[in-house]
Short mmCIF file of C-alpha atoms in Angstrom, two decimals:
data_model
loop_
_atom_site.label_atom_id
_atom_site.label_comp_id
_atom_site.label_asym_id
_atom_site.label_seq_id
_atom_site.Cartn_x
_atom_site.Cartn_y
_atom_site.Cartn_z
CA UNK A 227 127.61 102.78 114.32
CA UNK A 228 125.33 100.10 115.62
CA UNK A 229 123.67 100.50 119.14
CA UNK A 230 121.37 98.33 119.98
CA UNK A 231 119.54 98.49 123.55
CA UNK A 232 121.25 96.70 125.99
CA UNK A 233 118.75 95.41 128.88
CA UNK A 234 119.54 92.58 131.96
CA UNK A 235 116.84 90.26 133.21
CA UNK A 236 117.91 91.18 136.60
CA UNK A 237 117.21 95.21 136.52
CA UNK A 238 114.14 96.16 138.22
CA UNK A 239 112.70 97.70 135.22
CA UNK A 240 113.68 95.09 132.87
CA UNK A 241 109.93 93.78 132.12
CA UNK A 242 109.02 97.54 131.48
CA UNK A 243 111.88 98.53 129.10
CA UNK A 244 111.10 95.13 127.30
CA UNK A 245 107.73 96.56 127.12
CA UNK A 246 108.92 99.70 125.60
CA UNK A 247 111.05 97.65 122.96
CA UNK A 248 108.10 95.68 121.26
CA UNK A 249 105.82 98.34 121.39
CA UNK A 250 104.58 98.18 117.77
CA UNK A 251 101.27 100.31 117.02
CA UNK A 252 99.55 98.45 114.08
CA UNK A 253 96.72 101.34 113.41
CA UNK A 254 96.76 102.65 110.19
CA UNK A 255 96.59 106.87 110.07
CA UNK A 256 93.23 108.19 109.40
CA UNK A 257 94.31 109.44 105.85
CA UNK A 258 94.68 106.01 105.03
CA UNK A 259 91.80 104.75 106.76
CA UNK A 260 89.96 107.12 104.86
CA UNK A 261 91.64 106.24 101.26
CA UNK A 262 91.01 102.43 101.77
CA UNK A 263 87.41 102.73 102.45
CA UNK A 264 86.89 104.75 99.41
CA UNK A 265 88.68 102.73 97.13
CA UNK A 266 86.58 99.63 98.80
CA UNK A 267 83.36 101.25 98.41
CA UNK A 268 84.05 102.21 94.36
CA UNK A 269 85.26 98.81 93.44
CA UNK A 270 82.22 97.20 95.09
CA UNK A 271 80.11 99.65 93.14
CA UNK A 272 81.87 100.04 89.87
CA UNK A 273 83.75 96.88 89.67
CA UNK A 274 86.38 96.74 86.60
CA UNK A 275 85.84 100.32 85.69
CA UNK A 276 87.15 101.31 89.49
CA UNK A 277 90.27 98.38 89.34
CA UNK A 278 91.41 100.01 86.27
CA UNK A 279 91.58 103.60 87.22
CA UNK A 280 93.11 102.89 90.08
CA UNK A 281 95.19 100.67 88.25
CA UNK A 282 96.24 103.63 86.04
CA UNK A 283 96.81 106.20 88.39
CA UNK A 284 98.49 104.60 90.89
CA UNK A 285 101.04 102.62 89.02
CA UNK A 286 101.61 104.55 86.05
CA UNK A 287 99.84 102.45 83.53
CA UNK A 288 97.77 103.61 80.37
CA UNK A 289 95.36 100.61 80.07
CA UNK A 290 91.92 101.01 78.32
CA UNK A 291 90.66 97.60 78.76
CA UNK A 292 91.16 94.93 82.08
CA UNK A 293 91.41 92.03 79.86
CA UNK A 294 95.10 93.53 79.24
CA UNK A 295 95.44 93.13 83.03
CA UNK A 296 95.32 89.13 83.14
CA UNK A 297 98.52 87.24 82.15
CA UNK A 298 97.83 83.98 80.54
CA UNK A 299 99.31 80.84 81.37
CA UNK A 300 101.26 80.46 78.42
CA UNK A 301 102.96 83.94 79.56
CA UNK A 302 103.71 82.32 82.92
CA UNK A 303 105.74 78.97 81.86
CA UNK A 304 107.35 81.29 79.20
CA UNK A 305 109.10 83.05 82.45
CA UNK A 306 109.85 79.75 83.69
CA UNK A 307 110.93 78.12 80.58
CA UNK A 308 113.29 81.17 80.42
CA UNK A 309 114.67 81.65 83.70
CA UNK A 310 118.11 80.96 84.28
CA UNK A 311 118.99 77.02 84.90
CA UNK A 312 120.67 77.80 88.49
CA UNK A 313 117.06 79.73 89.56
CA UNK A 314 115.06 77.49 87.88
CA UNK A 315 116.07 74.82 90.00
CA UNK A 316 116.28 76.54 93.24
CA UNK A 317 112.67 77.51 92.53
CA UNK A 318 111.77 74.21 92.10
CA UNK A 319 113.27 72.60 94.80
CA UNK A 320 111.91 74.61 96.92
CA UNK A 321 108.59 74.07 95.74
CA UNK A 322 109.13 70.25 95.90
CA UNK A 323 110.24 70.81 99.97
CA UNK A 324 107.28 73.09 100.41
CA UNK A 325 104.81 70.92 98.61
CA UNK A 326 106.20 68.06 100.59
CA UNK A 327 106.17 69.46 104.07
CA UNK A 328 102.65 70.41 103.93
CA UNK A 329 101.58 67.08 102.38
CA UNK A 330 101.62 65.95 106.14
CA UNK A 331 99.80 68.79 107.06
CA UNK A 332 96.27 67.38 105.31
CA UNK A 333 94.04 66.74 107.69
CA UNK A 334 91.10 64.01 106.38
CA UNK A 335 87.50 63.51 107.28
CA UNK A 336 86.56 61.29 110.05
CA UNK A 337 83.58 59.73 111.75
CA UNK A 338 82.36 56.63 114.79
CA UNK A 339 78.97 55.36 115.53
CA UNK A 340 77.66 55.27 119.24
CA UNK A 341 76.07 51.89 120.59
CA UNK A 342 72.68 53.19 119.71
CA UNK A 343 73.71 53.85 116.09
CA UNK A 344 74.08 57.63 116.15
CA UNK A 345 76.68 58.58 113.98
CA UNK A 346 78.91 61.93 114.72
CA UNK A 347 82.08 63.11 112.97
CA UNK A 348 83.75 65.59 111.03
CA UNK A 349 83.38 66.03 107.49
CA UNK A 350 86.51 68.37 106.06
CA UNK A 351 86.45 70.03 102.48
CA UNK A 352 88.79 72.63 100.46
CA UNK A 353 88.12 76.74 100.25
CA UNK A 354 86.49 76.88 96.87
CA UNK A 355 88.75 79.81 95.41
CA UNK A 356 91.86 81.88 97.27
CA UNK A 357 93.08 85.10 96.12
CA UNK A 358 96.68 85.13 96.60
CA UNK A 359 98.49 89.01 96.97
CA UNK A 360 102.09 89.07 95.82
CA UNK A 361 104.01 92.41 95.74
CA UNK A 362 105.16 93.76 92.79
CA UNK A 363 107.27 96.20 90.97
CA UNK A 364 111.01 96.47 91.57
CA UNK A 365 110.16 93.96 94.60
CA UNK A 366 110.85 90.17 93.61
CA UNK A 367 108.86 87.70 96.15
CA UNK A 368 108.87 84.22 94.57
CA UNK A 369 109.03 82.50 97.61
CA UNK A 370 105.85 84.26 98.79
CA UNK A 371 104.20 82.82 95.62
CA UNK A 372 105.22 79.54 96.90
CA UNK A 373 104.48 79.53 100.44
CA UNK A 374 100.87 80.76 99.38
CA UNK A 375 99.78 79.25 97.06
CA UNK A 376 101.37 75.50 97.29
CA UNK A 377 99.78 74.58 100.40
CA UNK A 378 96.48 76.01 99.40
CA UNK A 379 96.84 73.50 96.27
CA UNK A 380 97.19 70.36 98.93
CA UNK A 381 94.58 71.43 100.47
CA UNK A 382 92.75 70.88 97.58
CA UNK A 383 91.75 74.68 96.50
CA UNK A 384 90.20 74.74 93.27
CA UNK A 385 91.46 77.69 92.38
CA UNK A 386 93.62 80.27 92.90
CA UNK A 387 93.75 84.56 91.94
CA UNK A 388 97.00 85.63 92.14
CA UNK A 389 97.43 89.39 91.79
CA UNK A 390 100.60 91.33 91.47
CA UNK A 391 101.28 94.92 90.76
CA UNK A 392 103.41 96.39 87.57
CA UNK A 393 103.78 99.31 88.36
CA UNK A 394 105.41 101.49 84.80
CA UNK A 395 103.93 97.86 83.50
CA UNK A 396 107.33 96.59 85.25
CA UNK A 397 106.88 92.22 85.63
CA UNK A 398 108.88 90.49 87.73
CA UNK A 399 109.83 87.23 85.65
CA UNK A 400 110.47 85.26 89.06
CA UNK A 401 107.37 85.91 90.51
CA UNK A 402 105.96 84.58 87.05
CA UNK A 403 107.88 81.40 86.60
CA UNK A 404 107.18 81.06 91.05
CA UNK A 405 103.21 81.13 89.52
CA UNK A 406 104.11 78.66 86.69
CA UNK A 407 105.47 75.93 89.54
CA UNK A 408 102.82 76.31 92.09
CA UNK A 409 100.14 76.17 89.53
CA UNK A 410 98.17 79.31 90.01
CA UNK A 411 95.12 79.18 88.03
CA UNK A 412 94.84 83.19 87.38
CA UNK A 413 97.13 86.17 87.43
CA UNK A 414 96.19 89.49 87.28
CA UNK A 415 98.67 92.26 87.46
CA UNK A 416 96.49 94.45 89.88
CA UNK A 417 97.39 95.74 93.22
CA UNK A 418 96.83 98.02 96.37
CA UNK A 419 93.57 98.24 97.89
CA UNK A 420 91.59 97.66 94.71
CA UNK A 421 93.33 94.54 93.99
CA UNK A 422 92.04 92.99 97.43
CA UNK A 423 88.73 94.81 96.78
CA UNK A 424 88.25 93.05 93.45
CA UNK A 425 88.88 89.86 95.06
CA UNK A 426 86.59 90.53 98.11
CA UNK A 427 83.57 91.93 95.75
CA UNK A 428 84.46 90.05 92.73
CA UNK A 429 84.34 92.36 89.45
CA UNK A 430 82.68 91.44 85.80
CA UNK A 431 86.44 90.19 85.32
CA UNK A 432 88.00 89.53 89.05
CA UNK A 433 86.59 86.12 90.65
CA UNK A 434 85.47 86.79 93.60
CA UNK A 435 87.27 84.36 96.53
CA UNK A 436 86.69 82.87 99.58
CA UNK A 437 89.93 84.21 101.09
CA UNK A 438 92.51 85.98 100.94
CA UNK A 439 96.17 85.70 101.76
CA UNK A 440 99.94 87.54 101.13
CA UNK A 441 101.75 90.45 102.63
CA UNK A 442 101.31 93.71 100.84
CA UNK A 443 101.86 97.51 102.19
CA UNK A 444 99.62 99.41 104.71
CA UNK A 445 97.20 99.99 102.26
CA UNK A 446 97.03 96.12 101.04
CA UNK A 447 97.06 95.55 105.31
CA UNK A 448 94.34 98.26 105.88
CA UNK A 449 92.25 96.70 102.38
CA UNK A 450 92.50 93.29 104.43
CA UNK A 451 90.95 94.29 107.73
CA UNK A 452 88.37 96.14 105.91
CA UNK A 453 87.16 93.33 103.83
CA UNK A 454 87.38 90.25 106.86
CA UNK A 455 83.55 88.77 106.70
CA UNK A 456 83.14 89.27 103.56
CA UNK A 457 86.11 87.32 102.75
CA UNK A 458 88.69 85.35 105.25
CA UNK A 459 92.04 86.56 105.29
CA UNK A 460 95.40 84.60 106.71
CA UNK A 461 96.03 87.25 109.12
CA UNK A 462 97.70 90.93 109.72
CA UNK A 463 101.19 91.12 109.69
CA UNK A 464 103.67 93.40 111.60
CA UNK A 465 107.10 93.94 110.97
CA UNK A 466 109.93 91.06 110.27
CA UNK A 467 111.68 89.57 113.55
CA UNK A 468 113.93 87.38 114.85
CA UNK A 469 114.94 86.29 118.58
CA UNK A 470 118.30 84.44 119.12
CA UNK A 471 119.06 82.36 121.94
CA UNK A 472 122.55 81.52 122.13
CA UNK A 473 124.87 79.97 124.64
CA UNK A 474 128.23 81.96 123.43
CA UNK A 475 129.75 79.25 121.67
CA UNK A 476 128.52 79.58 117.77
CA UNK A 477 130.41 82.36 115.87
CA UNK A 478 130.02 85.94 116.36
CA UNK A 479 129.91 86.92 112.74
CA UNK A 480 126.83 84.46 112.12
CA UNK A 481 124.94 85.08 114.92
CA UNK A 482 125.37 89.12 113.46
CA UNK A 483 124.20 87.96 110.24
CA UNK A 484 121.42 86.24 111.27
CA UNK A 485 119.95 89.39 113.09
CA UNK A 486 121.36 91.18 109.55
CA UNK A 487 118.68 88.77 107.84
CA UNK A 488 115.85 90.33 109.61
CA UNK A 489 116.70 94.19 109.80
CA UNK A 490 117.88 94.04 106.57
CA UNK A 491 113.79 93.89 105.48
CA UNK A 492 112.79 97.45 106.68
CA UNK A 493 113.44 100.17 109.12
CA UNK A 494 111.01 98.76 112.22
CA UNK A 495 112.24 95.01 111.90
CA UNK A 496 113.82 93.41 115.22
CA UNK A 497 116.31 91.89 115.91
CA UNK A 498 116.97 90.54 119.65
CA UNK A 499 119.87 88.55 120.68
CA UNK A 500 119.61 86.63 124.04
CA UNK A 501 122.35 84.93 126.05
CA UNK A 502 123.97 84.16 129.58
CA UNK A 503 127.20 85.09 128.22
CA UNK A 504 127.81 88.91 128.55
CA UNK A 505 131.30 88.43 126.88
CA UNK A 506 129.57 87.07 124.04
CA UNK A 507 126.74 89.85 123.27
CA UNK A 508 129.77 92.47 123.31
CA UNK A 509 131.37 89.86 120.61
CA UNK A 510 128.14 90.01 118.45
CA UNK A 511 128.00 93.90 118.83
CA UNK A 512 131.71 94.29 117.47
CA UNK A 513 130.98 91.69 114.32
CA UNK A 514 127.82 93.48 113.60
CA UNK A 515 129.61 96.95 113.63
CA UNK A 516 132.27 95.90 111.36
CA UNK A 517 129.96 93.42 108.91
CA UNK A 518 127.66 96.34 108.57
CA UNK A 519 129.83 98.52 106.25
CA UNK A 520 129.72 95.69 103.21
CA UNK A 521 125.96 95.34 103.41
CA UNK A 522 124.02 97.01 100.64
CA UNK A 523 121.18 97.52 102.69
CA UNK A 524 123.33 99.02 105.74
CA UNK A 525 121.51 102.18 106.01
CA UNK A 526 117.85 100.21 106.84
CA UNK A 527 119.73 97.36 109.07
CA UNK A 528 121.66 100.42 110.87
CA UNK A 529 117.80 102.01 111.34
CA UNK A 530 116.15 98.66 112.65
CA UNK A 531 118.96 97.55 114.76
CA UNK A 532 119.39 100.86 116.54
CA UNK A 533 115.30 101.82 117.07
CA UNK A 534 114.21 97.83 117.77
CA UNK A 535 117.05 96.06 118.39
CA UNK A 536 118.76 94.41 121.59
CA UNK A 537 121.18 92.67 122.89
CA UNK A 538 119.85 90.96 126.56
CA UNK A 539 121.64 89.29 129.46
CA UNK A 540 120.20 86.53 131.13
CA UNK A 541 121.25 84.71 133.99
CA UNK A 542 119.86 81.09 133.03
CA UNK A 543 118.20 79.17 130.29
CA UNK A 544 115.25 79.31 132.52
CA UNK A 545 114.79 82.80 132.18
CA UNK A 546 115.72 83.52 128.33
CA UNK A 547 112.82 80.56 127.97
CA UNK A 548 110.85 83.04 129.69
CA UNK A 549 111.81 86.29 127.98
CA UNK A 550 111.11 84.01 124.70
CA UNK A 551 107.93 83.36 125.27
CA UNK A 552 106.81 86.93 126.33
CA UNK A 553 108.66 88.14 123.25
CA UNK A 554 106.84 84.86 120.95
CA UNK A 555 108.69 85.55 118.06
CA UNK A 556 107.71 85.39 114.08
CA UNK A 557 111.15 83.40 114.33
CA UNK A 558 113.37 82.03 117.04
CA UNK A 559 116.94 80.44 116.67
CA UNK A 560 118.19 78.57 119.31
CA UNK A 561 121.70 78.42 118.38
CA UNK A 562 122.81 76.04 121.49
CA UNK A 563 124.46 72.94 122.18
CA UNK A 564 121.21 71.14 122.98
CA UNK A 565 118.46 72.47 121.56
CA UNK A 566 116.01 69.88 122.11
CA UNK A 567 116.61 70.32 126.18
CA UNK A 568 115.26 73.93 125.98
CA UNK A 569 112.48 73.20 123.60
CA UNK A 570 110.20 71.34 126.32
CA UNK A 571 110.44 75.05 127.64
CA UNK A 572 109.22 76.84 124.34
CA UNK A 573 105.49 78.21 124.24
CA UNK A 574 105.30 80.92 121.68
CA UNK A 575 106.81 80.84 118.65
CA UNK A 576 105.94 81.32 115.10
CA UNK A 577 108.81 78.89 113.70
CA UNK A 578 111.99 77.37 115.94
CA UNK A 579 114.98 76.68 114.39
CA UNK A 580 117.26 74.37 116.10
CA UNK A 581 121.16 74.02 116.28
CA UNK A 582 123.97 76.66 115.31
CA UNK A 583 123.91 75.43 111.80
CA UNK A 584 119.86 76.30 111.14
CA UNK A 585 120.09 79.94 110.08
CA UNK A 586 116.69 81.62 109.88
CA UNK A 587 117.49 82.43 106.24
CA UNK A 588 116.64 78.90 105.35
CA UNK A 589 113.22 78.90 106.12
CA UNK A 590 112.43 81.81 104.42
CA UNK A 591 113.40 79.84 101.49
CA UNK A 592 113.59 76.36 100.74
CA UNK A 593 113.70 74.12 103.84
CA UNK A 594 109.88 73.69 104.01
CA UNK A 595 108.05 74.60 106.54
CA UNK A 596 106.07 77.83 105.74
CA UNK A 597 107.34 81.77 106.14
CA UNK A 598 104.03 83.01 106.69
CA UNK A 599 104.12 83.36 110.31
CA UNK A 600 102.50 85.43 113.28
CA UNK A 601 104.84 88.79 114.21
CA UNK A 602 103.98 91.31 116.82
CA UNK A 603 103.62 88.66 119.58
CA UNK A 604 100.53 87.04 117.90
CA UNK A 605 102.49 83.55 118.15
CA UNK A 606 100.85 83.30 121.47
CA UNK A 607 97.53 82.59 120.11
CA UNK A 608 98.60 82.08 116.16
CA UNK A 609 100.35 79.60 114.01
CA UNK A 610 101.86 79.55 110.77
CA UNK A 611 100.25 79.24 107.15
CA UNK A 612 99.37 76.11 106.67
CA UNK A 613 97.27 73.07 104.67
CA UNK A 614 94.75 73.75 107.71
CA UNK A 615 94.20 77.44 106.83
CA UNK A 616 92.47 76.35 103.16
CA UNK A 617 90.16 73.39 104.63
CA UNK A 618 87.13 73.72 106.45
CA UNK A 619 85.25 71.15 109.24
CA UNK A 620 81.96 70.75 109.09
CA UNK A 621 80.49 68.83 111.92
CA UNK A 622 78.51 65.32 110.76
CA UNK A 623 75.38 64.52 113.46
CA UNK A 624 73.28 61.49 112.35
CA UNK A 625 70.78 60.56 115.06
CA UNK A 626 68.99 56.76 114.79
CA UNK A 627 65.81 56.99 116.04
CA UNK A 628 67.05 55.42 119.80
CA UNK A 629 69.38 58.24 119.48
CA UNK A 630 67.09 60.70 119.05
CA UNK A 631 64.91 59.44 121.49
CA UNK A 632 67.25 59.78 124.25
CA UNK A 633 69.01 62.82 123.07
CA UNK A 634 65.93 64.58 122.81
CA UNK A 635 64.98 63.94 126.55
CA UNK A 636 67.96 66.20 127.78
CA UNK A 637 67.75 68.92 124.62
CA UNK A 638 64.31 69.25 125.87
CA UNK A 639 65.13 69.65 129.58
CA UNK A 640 67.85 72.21 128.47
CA UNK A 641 65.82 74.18 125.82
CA UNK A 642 62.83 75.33 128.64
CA UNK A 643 65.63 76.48 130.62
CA UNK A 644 66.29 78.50 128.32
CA UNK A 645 62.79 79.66 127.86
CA UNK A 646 63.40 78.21 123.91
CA UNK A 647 59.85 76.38 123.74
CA UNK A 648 59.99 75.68 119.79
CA UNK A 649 63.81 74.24 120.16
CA UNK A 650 62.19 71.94 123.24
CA UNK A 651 59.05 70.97 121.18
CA UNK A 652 61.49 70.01 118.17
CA UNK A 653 63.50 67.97 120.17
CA UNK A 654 60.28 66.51 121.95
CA UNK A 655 58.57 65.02 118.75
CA UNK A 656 61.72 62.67 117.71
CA UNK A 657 61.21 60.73 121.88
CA UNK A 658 59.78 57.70 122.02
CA UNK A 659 56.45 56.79 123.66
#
């Protein structure tokens, strides 16, 4: 039976128990800690020879050179060309929605001249190379392909490492046909911690890249945060979630479905309904109950709805805006009558979908925006994958010599304030007699 927490904004320790509930510790145990770092250091050291006896061990493969590692291209639009009609064309409209989403994204250089001819603006260019990490094995992540690597294309990316486990030398053919459509330049069936190592270090084989994005286990998670410096990464991700905010009035049985769609990934997802309609959450708690018994993945949504979950009563839209944005959710419905009135209200959220008909499951796949998003309350200070995460600004600073002249007077004055004599004396030469 499902029993998710049931907490009112109006208890004295409500903000506490709410506290309790998205409690999530990130830390990695000291075995793994331990296991990543050595698998860092021997791929930095030993480069192909470490990725493939990792490779071996770990997923069950008997490969004696890495060239047998690298799919060729030809292998990739064989999986598309042979992919059933019906998922060929979902894959590729979603691609076409993702690509064209981001488009708008782009962000260009720009520049203006000051009255004495100085010149300042902002000059913006692509990430060289991007590894991308899919995962692998009985796992089939398409849409991750395409959320990764398409808007890394726009952005202009010239080119992109895709790695992806086989583990028993098991390849997903979705995952290859997803590589065919969003043009990845190189796929290597790698993965783990060496995988990201090899991308971080670069190997005689594995480009090194610039930075690296896609979920992967703890020890892909763990590889990540070790190697940030060296290389970039998109971020560190926590468990799926979803907060609802509903008014009572959409139907029980999708509102249960769409908290289904998030538990449904693994045992610490959450799922949180919120509403001003007590009635209602007790409506919600009987569909779930009797939808859960035809779900194949009942036993994990039964786990993640029963340790994370909740149901909450609020007494106004006021404060479920507020209990929204201390949650800031990877993903928030707001399955209302008026959406667009409570949206003013919104602060943190990794993606907001709007209106009873907008279920959360559409975003993950084809309506455009991206599914990379911040979880464990990170959507206060994060934002989703986008065009912007493969471009870089460099700032543009041309001085004419007026410019120079006058700008030097106050870099001087503020350089021997700071006791810098050699930045002041710099500045000093370029002013005019």
């Amino acid at each position: 039976m499902l029993n998710p927490q049931y907490l009112t904004s109006t208890d004295a320790g409500f903000w506490a128990q709410l506290k309790k509930l998205l409690a999530w510790d990130a830390q990695a145990e000291d075995e793994i800690l331990n296991t990543v770092r050595d698998m860092l250091r021997a791929v930095s050291k030993s480069g192909d020879a470490a990725v493939l006896e990792y490779t071996n061990r770990f997923d069950r493969r008997d490969v004696q050179d890495i060239a047998e590692l690298e799919i060729p291209p030809a292998r990739l639009q064989q999986a598309l060309d042979n992919l059933p009609a019906e998922q060929r064309q979902a894959l590729e409209l979603s691609a076409q929605r993702v690509r064209a989403y981001h488009q708008h994204q782009k962000q260009e250089s720009w520049r203006y001249t000051e009255a004495d001819g100085t010149v300042l603006g902002q000059q913006i260019t692509p990430l060289d190379k991007v590894g991308l990490y899919v995962p692998g094995g009985k796992a089939a992540y398409p849409s991750s392909v395409l959320m990764n690597a398409i808007p890394a294309k726009v952005a202009g990316v010239a080119e992109i490492i895709m790695v992806v486990p086989a583990p028993d030398s098991h390849l997903n053919e979705l995952v290859l046909a997803a590589a065919a459509i969003a043009e990845v330049d190189k796929v290597f069936t790698i993965g783990g911690a060496q995988a990201v190592a090899a991308l971080a270090y670069g190997t005689e084989t594995v480009p090194q890249v610039d930075k690296i994005v896609g979920p992967g286990n703890i020890f892909v998670a763990t590889a990540k945060s070790m190697v940030f410096g060296t290389v970039g990464i998109d971020m560190i991700a926590g468990p799926s979630e979803i907060l609802v905010i509903c008014d009572g009035k959409t139907d029980p049985d999708w509102i249960a479905m769409d908290l289904f769609s998030q538990a449904e990934h693994d045992e610490l997802a959450q799922s949180i309904l919120i509403s001003p309609d007590a009635a209602f959450l007790e409506q919600v708690k009987t569909s779930m109950n009797r939808l859960l018994e035809n779900m194949p993945r009942a036993e994990i949504i039964k786990t993640a709805i029963n340790d994370r979950g909740a149901l909450i009563h609020v007494k106004d839209w006021d404060e479920a805006a507020e209990v929204c944005n201390h949650i800031a959710p990877e993903h928030l419905e707001l399955s209302i009558a008026d959406p667009e009135a409570l949206l003013p209200k919104i602060r943190h959220a990794g993606a907001i979908f709007m209106g009873r008909y907008t279920a959360e499951a559409l975003g993950d796949y084809c309506a455009g925006p991206n599914h990379v998003l911040p979880t464990s309350r990170s959507a206060r200070f994060s934002s989703p994958l986008g065009v912007y995460d493969f471009q870089k600004r460099s700032s543009l600073i041309y001085c004419s010599a007026d410019g120079a002249s006058e700008l030097g007077k106050t870099a001087s004055v503020l350089a021997h304030g700071e006791g810098l004599t050699a930045h002041a004396r710099s500045a000093e030469y370029r002013i005019k007699e």
